[in-house]
PDB file of C-alpha atoms in Angstrom:
ATOM      1  CA  MET A   1       0.000   0.000   0.000  1.00  0.00           C
ATOM      2  CA  ARG A   2       1.418   3.367  -1.014  1.00  0.00           C
ATOM      3  CA  CYS A   3       2.101   5.841   1.808  1.00  0.00           C
ATOM      4  CA  PRO A   4      -0.223   8.868   1.449  1.00  0.00           C
ATOM      5  CA  PHE A   5       2.450  11.143   2.947  1.00  0.00           C
ATOM      6  CA  CYS A   6       5.635  10.336   1.004  1.00  0.00           C
ATOM      7  CA  GLY A   7       4.517   7.928  -1.755  1.00  0.00           C
ATOM      8  CA  ASN A   8       6.695   5.035  -0.556  1.00  0.00           C
ATOM      9  CA  ILE A   9       5.191   1.722  -1.686  1.00  0.00           C
ATOM     10  CA  ASP A  10       6.823  -0.357   1.067  1.00  0.00           C
ATOM     11  CA  THR A  11       4.528   0.159   4.087  1.00  0.00           C
ATOM     12  CA  GLN A  12       3.946  -2.214   6.975  1.00  0.00           C
ATOM     13  CA  VAL A  13       0.708  -3.397   8.591  1.00  0.00           C
ATOM     14  CA  LYS A  14       0.977  -2.917  12.359  1.00  0.00           C
ATOM     15  CA  ASP A  15      -2.543  -3.962  13.390  1.00  0.00           C
ATOM     16  CA  SER A  16      -5.594  -5.550  11.745  1.00  0.00           C
ATOM     17  CA  ARG A  17      -9.042  -5.901  13.258  1.00  0.00           C
ATOM     18  CA  PRO A  18     -12.654  -6.298  12.156  1.00  0.00           C
ATOM     19  CA  ALA A  19     -14.620  -3.087  11.619  1.00  0.00           C
ATOM     20  CA  GLU A  20     -18.138  -2.042  10.690  1.00  0.00           C
ATOM     21  CA  ASP A  21     -19.735  -5.042  12.359  1.00  0.00           C
ATOM     22  CA  HIS A  22     -17.320  -7.454  10.613  1.00  0.00           C
ATOM     23  CA  ALA A  23     -18.151  -6.043   7.159  1.00  0.00           C
ATOM     24  CA  ALA A  24     -14.628  -4.618   6.790  1.00  0.00           C
ATOM     25  CA  ILE A  25     -11.075  -5.011   8.059  1.00  0.00           C
ATOM     26  CA  ARG A  26      -9.353  -1.981   9.545  1.00  0.00           C
ATOM     27  CA  ARG A  27      -5.582  -1.952   9.111  1.00  0.00           C
ATOM     28  CA  ARG A  28      -3.180   0.423  10.880  1.00  0.00           C
ATOM     29  CA  ARG A  29      -0.138   0.953   8.699  1.00  0.00           C
ATOM     30  CA  PHE A  30       3.321   2.432   9.185  1.00  0.00           C
ATOM     31  CA  CYS A  31       5.712   3.868   6.618  1.00  0.00           C
ATOM     32  CA  PRO A  32       9.371   3.186   7.483  1.00  0.00           C
ATOM     33  CA  ALA A  33      10.535   5.844   5.009  1.00  0.00           C
ATOM     34  CA  CYS A  34       8.793   8.864   6.597  1.00  0.00           C
ATOM     35  CA  GLY A  35       7.425   7.460   9.872  1.00  0.00           C
ATOM     36  CA  GLY A  36       3.838   8.222   8.843  1.00  0.00           C
ATOM     37  CA  ARG A  37       0.947   6.215  10.253  1.00  0.00           C
ATOM     38  CA  PHE A  38      -2.375   5.767   8.458  1.00  0.00           C
ATOM     39  CA  THR A  39      -5.454   3.557   8.394  1.00  0.00           C
ATOM     40  CA  THR A  40      -6.910   1.576   5.507  1.00  0.00           C
ATOM     41  CA  TYR A  41     -10.131  -0.399   5.239  1.00  0.00           C
ATOM     42  CA  GLU A  42     -10.681  -3.556   3.226  1.00  0.00           C
ATOM     43  CA  ARG A  43     -14.268  -4.327   2.173  1.00  0.00           C
ATOM     44  CA  VAL A  44     -15.991  -6.859  -0.035  1.00  0.00           C
ATOM     45  CA  GLN A  45     -17.223  -5.341  -3.281  1.00  0.00           C
ATOM     46  CA  LEU A  46     -19.822  -7.538  -4.946  1.00  0.00           C
ATOM     47  CA  ARG A  47     -19.979  -5.610  -8.223  1.00  0.00           C
ATOM     48  CA  ASP A  48     -18.932  -2.327  -9.790  1.00  0.00           C
ATOM     49  CA  LEU A  49     -21.850   0.079  -9.526  1.00  0.00           C
ATOM     50  CA  VAL A  50     -22.540   3.029 -11.823  1.00  0.00           C
ATOM     51  CA  VAL A  51     -24.700   5.983 -10.772  1.00  0.00           C
ATOM     52  CA  ILE A  52     -26.942   7.558 -13.395  1.00  0.00           C
ATOM     53  CA  LYS A  53     -27.349  11.221 -12.451  1.00  0.00           C
ATOM     54  CA  SER A  54     -30.556  13.192 -13.065  1.00  0.00           C
ATOM     55  CA  ASN A  55     -28.950  14.862 -16.106  1.00  0.00           C
ATOM     56  CA  GLY A  56     -28.149  11.433 -17.610  1.00  0.00           C
ATOM     57  CA  ARG A  57     -24.425  11.596 -16.820  1.00  0.00           C
ATOM     58  CA  ARG A  58     -22.888   8.354 -15.534  1.00  0.00           C
ATOM     59  CA  GLU A  59     -20.225   8.053 -12.860  1.00  0.00           C
ATOM     60  CA  ASP A  60     -18.750   5.229 -10.817  1.00  0.00           C
ATOM     61  CA  PHE A  61     -20.404   4.723  -7.434  1.00  0.00           C
ATOM     62  CA  ASP A  62     -18.204   6.247  -4.727  1.00  0.00           C
ATOM     63  CA  ARG A  63     -18.746   4.892  -1.227  1.00  0.00           C
ATOM     64  CA  ASP A  64     -16.637   7.732   0.197  1.00  0.00           C
ATOM     65  CA  LYS A  65     -18.916  10.328  -1.411  1.00  0.00           C
ATOM     66  CA  LEU A  66     -21.954   8.611   0.124  1.00  0.00           C
ATOM     67  CA  GLU A  67     -20.215   8.491   3.497  1.00  0.00           C
ATOM     68  CA  ARG A  68     -19.236  12.193   3.346  1.00  0.00           C
ATOM     69  CA  SER A  69     -22.788  13.319   2.599  1.00  0.00           C
ATOM     70  CA  ILE A  70     -24.224  11.182   5.403  1.00  0.00           C
ATOM     71  CA  ARG A  71     -21.590  12.321   7.916  1.00  0.00           C
ATOM     72  CA  ILE A  72     -22.269  15.969   7.042  1.00  0.00           C
ATOM     73  CA  SER A  73     -25.966  15.479   7.777  1.00  0.00           C
ATOM     74  CA  MET A  74     -25.075  13.716  11.058  1.00  0.00           C
ATOM     75  CA  GLN A  75     -22.629  16.376  12.329  1.00  0.00           C
ATOM     76  CA  LYS A  76     -23.068  17.136  16.028  1.00  0.00           C
ATOM     77  CA  ARG A  77     -25.892  14.622  16.362  1.00  0.00           C
ATOM     78  CA  PRO A  78     -25.984  12.132  19.275  1.00  0.00           C
ATOM     79  CA  VAL A  79     -25.419   9.070  17.094  1.00  0.00           C
ATOM     80  CA  GLU A  80     -22.501   6.698  17.670  1.00  0.00           C
ATOM     81  CA  PRO A  81     -19.952   6.629  14.797  1.00  0.00           C
ATOM     82  CA  GLU A  82     -20.255   2.816  14.715  1.00  0.00           C
ATOM     83  CA  ARG A  83     -24.010   3.163  14.105  1.00  0.00           C
ATOM     84  CA  ILE A  84     -23.304   5.501  11.174  1.00  0.00           C
ATOM     85  CA  ASP A  85     -20.753   3.024   9.749  1.00  0.00           C
ATOM     86  CA  GLN A  86     -23.292   0.199  10.044  1.00  0.00           C
ATOM     87  CA  MET A  87     -25.912   2.300   8.260  1.00  0.00           C
ATOM     88  CA  ILE A  88     -23.519   3.146   5.402  1.00  0.00           C
ATOM     89  CA  SER A  89     -22.468  -0.508   5.024  1.00  0.00           C
ATOM     90  CA  GLY A  90     -26.125  -1.528   5.029  1.00  0.00           C
ATOM     91  CA  ILE A  91     -26.954   0.972   2.285  1.00  0.00           C
ATOM     92  CA  VAL A  92     -24.034  -0.217   0.138  1.00  0.00           C
ATOM     93  CA  ARG A  93     -24.967  -3.892   0.651  1.00  0.00           C
ATOM     94  CA  ARG A  94     -28.552  -3.088  -0.293  1.00  0.00           C
ATOM     95  CA  LEU A  95     -27.411  -1.319  -3.481  1.00  0.00           C
ATOM     96  CA  GLU A  96     -25.043  -4.147  -4.422  1.00  0.00           C
ATOM     97  CA  SER A  97     -27.665  -6.826  -3.815  1.00  0.00           C
ATOM     98  CA  MET A  98     -30.277  -5.185  -6.057  1.00  0.00           C
ATOM     99  CA  GLY A  99     -28.888  -7.087  -9.015  1.00  0.00           C
ATOM    100  CA  GLU A 100     -28.426  -3.968 -11.115  1.00  0.00           C
ATOM    101  CA  THR A 101     -25.088  -2.357 -11.922  1.00  0.00           C
ATOM    102  CA  ASP A 102     -26.678   0.915 -13.099  1.00  0.00           C
ATOM    103  CA  LEU A 103     -28.351   2.783 -10.245  1.00  0.00           C
ATOM    104  CA  ASN A 104     -30.476   5.902 -10.502  1.00  0.00           C
ATOM    105  CA  SER A 105     -29.217   8.683  -8.189  1.00  0.00           C
ATOM    106  CA  LYS A 106     -32.820   9.394  -7.154  1.00  0.00           C
ATOM    107  CA  MET A 107     -33.214   5.828  -5.871  1.00  0.00           C
ATOM    108  CA  ILE A 108     -29.947   6.072  -3.904  1.00  0.00           C
ATOM    109  CA  GLY A 109     -31.126   9.345  -2.341  1.00  0.00           C
ATOM    110  CA  GLU A 110     -34.438   7.781  -1.330  1.00  0.00           C
ATOM    111  CA  ILE A 111     -32.675   4.821   0.310  1.00  0.00           C
ATOM    112  CA  VAL A 112     -30.366   7.184   2.221  1.00  0.00           C
ATOM    113  CA  MET A 113     -33.312   9.296   3.377  1.00  0.00           C
ATOM    114  CA  GLU A 114     -35.196   6.186   4.489  1.00  0.00           C
ATOM    115  CA  SER A 115     -32.160   5.051   6.526  1.00  0.00           C
ATOM    116  CA  LEU A 116     -31.579   8.478   8.069  1.00  0.00           C
ATOM    117  CA  ALA A 117     -35.252   8.830   9.028  1.00  0.00           C
ATOM    118  CA  ARG A 118     -34.948   5.677  11.148  1.00  0.00           C
ATOM    119  CA  ILE A 119     -31.844   6.939  12.974  1.00  0.00           C
ATOM    120  CA  ASP A 120     -32.129  10.714  13.431  1.00  0.00           C
ATOM    121  CA  THR A 121     -34.878  13.092  12.286  1.00  0.00           C
ATOM    122  CA  VAL A 122     -32.611  16.158  12.272  1.00  0.00           C
ATOM    123  CA  ALA A 123     -30.058  14.412  10.037  1.00  0.00           C
ATOM    124  CA  TYR A 124     -32.947  13.295   7.820  1.00  0.00           C
ATOM    125  CA  VAL A 125     -34.144  16.896   7.393  1.00  0.00           C
ATOM    126  CA  ARG A 126     -30.586  18.141   6.776  1.00  0.00           C
ATOM    127  CA  PHE A 127     -30.006  15.546   4.065  1.00  0.00           C
ATOM    128  CA  ALA A 128     -33.431  16.184   2.530  1.00  0.00           C
ATOM    129  CA  SER A 129     -32.739  19.924   2.355  1.00  0.00           C
ATOM    130  CA  VAL A 130     -29.826  19.285   0.002  1.00  0.00           C
ATOM    131  CA  TYR A 131     -31.292  16.270  -1.785  1.00  0.00           C
ATOM    132  CA  LYS A 132     -34.608  18.001  -2.476  1.00  0.00           C
ATOM    133  CA  ASN A 133     -32.888  21.348  -3.119  1.00  0.00           C
ATOM    134  CA  PHE A 134     -34.783  23.483  -0.595  1.00  0.00           C
ATOM    135  CA  GLN A 135     -34.679  27.136  -1.685  1.00  0.00           C
ATOM    136  CA  ALA A 136     -36.491  28.933   1.155  1.00  0.00           C
ATOM    137  CA  ALA A 137     -37.579  28.523   4.768  1.00  0.00           C
ATOM    138  CA  ASP A 138     -41.054  27.615   3.515  1.00  0.00           C
ATOM    139  CA  ASP A 139     -39.569  24.480   1.926  1.00  0.00           C
ATOM    140  CA  PHE A 140     -38.290  23.382   5.351  1.00  0.00           C
ATOM    141  CA  ASP A 141     -41.591  24.227   7.017  1.00  0.00           C
ATOM    142  CA  LYS A 142     -43.598  22.210   4.493  1.00  0.00           C
ATOM    143  CA  PHE A 143     -41.236  19.223   4.740  1.00  0.00           C
ATOM    144  CA  VAL A 144     -41.167  19.226   8.557  1.00  0.00           C
ATOM    145  CA  SER A 145     -44.946  19.617   8.773  1.00  0.00           C
ATOM    146  CA  GLU A 146     -45.253  16.380   6.779  1.00  0.00           C
ATOM    147  CA  LEU A 147     -43.185  14.640   9.488  1.00  0.00           C
ATOM    148  CA  ARG A 148     -45.509  15.694  12.317  1.00  0.00           C
ATOM    149  CA  PRO A 149     -48.330  13.331  13.237  1.00  0.00           C
ATOM    150  CA  ALA A 150     -51.688  14.642  11.982  1.00  0.00           C
ATOM    151  CA  ASP A 151     -53.442  14.176  15.331  1.00  0.00           C
ATOM    152  CA  LYS A 152     -51.185  16.668  17.179  1.00  0.00           C
ATOM    153  CA  PRO A 153     -52.460  20.275  17.140  1.00  0.00           C
ATOM    154  CA  GLU A 154     -50.012  22.900  15.937  1.00  0.00           C
ATOM    155  CA  PRO A 155     -48.610  25.105  18.739  1.00  0.00           C
ATOM    156  CA  GLU A 156     -50.168  28.588  18.744  1.00  0.00           C
ATOM    157  CA  SER A 157     -47.892  31.571  18.273  1.00  0.00           C
TER     158      SER A 157
END
């Protein structure tokens, strides 16, 4: 594995352990050339997935991009990092097991929103605000009002 700090290709594995509920292997590595330490993850990849964007453009599925967007929506929320990792792995497994290699970005967004809604409502609304391209406060208000149970009266101002 190439060192991300100096480019040396002769790095050493110092520790390996299961991660993400045994869906990955976390490896701590050391570079003897520069002394740098870094972590890598090894995961099973069932098939190469391609995302079809709303404008028709195609791009390779990027787990890291999915993870970044989910972690942004979960910032400063009381959810354990391991729970977030499990959710991301579950989403990727679900996408890989669909049997299709070409995935519509809209379908991926819906699966992410469904997963977030089960874990944290605030993260769900944050993600939805970007995914659904909210333009004004009214967009938030309408979306959040759909989350409230119909039998609860609205608080009076």
